Short mmCIF file of C-alpha atoms in Angstrom, two decimals:
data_model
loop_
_atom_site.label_atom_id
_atom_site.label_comp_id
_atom_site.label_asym_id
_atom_site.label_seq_id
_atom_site.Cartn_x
_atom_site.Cartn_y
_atom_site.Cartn_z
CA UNK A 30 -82.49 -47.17 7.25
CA UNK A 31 -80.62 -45.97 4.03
CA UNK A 32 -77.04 -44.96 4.11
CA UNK A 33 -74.85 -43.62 1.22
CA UNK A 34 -71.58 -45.07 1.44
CA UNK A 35 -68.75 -43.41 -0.56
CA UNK A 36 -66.37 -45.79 -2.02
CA UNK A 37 -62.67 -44.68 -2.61
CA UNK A 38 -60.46 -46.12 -4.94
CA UNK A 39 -56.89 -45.25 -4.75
CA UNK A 40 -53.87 -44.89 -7.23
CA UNK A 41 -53.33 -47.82 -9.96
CA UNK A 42 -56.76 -49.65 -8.96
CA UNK A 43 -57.75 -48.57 -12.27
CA UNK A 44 -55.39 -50.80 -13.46
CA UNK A 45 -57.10 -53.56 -11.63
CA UNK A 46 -57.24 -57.02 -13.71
CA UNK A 47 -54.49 -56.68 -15.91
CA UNK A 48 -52.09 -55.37 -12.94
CA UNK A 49 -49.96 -58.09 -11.14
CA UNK A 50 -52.66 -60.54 -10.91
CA UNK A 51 -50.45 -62.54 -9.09
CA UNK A 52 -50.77 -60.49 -6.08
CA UNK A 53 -54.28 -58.62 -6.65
CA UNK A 54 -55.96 -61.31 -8.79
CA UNK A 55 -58.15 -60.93 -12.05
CA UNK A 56 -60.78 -58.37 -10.52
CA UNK A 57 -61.65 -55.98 -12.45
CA UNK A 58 -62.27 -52.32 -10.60
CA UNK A 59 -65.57 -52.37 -12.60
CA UNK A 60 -66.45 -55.73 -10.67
CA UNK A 61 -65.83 -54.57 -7.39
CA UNK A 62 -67.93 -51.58 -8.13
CA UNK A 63 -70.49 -53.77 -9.29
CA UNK A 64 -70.08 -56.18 -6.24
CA UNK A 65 -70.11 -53.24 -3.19
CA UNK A 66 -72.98 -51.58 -4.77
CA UNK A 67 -75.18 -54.62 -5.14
CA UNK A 68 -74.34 -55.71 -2.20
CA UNK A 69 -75.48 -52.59 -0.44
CA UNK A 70 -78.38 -52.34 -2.22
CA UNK A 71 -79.50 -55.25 -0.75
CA UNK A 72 -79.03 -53.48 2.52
CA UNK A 73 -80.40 -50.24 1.10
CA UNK A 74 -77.77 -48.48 0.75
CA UNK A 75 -76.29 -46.32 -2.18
CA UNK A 76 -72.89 -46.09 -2.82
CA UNK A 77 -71.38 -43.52 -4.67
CA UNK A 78 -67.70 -44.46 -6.09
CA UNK A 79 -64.31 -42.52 -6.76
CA UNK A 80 -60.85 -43.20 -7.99
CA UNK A 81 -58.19 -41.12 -8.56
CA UNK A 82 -54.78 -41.39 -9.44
CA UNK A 83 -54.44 -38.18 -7.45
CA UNK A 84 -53.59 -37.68 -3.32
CA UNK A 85 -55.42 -33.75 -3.65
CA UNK A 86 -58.31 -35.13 -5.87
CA UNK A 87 -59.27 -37.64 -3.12
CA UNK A 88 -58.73 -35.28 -0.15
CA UNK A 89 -61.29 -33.01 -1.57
CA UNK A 90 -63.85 -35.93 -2.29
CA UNK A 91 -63.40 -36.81 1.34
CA UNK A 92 -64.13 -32.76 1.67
CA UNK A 93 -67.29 -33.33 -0.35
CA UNK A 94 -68.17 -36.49 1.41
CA UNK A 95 -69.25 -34.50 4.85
CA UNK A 96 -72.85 -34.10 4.60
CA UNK A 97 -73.49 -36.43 1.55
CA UNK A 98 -72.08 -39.61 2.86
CA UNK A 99 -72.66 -41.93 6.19
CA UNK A 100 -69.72 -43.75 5.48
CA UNK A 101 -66.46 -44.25 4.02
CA UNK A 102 -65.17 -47.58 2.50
CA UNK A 103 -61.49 -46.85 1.11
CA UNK A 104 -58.87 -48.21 -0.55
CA UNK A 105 -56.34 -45.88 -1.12
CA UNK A 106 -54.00 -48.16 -2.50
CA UNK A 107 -50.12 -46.80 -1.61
CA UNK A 108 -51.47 -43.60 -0.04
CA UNK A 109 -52.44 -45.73 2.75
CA UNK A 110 -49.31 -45.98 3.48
CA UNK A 111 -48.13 -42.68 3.20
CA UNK A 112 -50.45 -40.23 3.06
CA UNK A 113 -51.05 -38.32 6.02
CA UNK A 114 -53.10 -35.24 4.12
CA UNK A 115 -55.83 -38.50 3.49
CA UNK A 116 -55.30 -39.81 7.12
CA UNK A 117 -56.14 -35.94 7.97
CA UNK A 118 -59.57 -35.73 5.66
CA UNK A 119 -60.70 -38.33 6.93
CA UNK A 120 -60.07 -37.94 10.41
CA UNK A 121 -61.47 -34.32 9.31
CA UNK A 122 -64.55 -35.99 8.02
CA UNK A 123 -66.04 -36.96 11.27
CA UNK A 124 -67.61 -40.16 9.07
CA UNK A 125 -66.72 -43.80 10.17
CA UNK A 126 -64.24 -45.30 7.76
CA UNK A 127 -63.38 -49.07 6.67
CA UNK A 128 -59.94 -49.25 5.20
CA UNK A 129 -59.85 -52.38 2.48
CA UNK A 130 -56.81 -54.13 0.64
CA UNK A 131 -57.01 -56.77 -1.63
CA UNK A 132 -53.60 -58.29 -0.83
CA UNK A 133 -52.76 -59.38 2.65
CA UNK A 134 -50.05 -56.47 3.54
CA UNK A 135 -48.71 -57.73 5.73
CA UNK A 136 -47.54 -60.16 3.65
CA UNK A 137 -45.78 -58.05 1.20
CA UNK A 138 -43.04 -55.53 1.24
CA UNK A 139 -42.26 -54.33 5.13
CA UNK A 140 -43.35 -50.60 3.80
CA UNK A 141 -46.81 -51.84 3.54
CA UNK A 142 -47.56 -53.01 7.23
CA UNK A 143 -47.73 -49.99 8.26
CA UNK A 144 -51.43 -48.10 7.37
CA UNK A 145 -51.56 -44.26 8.74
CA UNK A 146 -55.34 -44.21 6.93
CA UNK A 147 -55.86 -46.98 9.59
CA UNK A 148 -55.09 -45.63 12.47
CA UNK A 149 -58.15 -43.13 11.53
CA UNK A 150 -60.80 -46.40 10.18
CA UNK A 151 -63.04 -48.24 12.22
CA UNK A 152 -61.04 -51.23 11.08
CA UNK A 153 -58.89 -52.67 8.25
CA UNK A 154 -59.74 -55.58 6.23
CA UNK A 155 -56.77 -56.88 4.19
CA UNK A 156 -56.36 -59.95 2.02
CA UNK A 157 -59.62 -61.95 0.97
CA UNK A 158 -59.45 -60.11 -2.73
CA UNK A 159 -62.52 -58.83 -3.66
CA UNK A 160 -64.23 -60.47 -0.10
CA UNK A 161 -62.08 -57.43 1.46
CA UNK A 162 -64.66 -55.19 0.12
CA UNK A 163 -67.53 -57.10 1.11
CA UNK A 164 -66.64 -57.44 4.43
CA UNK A 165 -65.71 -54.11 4.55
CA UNK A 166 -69.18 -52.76 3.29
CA UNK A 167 -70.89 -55.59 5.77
CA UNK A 168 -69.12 -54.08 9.13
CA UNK A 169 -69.33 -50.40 7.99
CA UNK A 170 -73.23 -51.11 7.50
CA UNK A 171 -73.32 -52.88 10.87
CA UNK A 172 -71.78 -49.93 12.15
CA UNK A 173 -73.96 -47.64 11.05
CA UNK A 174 -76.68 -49.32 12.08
CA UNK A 175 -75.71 -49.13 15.79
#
């Protein structure tokens, strides 16, 4: 069965592979792109990716998600852990969500432990880099294939 999976990419991952790669790596947001989406295809899935520098611009993508997407595989970068608008689309969504980090937060500042777009995922995968997405895509597809 085919799924579309939207792919959210949260403030300053734009900046990924030049900013701190001692805590995010050398990952460009082009490769993980490149990565989820081949690795869905070989699931047949599309994905259909986002970022935005911009809390209002992602809350109406999640908006536009309803009725175009099956899932949800975010990063939402800081907003995770303070945006409760985004916690509220996609709560408002009705789609199952994976939340993904690239750093292990809980490792970090004590700010970051704390996810509210969490609270609202089927799960949050945090720390294995660009594997974070992977495994993100692998259990959102799993999920949606009941």
């Amino acid at each position: 069965m085919s799924h579309r999976i939207l792919l959210l990419s949260g403030p300053n991952l734009n900046l990924l592979g030049t900013r701190e790669p001692d805590v995010y790596g050398t990952t460009t947001l082009d490769d993980v792109v490149r990565t989820v989406t081949a690795a869905a295809g070989q699931r047949d899935a599309t994905v259909t990716h986002l970022q935005s520098n911009h809390e209002g611009e992602l809350v109406e993508a999640l908006h536009a998600a309803i009725g175009s997407a099956d899932g949800l595989l975010v990063n939402l970068a800081a907003y995770s852990h303070t945006s409760v608008a985004l916690r509220d689309a996609i709560r408002a969504t009705g789609l199952p969500c994976v939340e993904v980090h690239l750093s292990n937060v809980h490792a970090r500042e004590e700010f970051r432990h704390t996810t509210l777009t969490g609270g609202v995922s089927l799960g949050v995968i945090t720390g294995f880099g660009l594997g974070s997405y992977t495994l993100g895509l692998t259990a959102l597809l799993d999920h949606l294939d009941g």
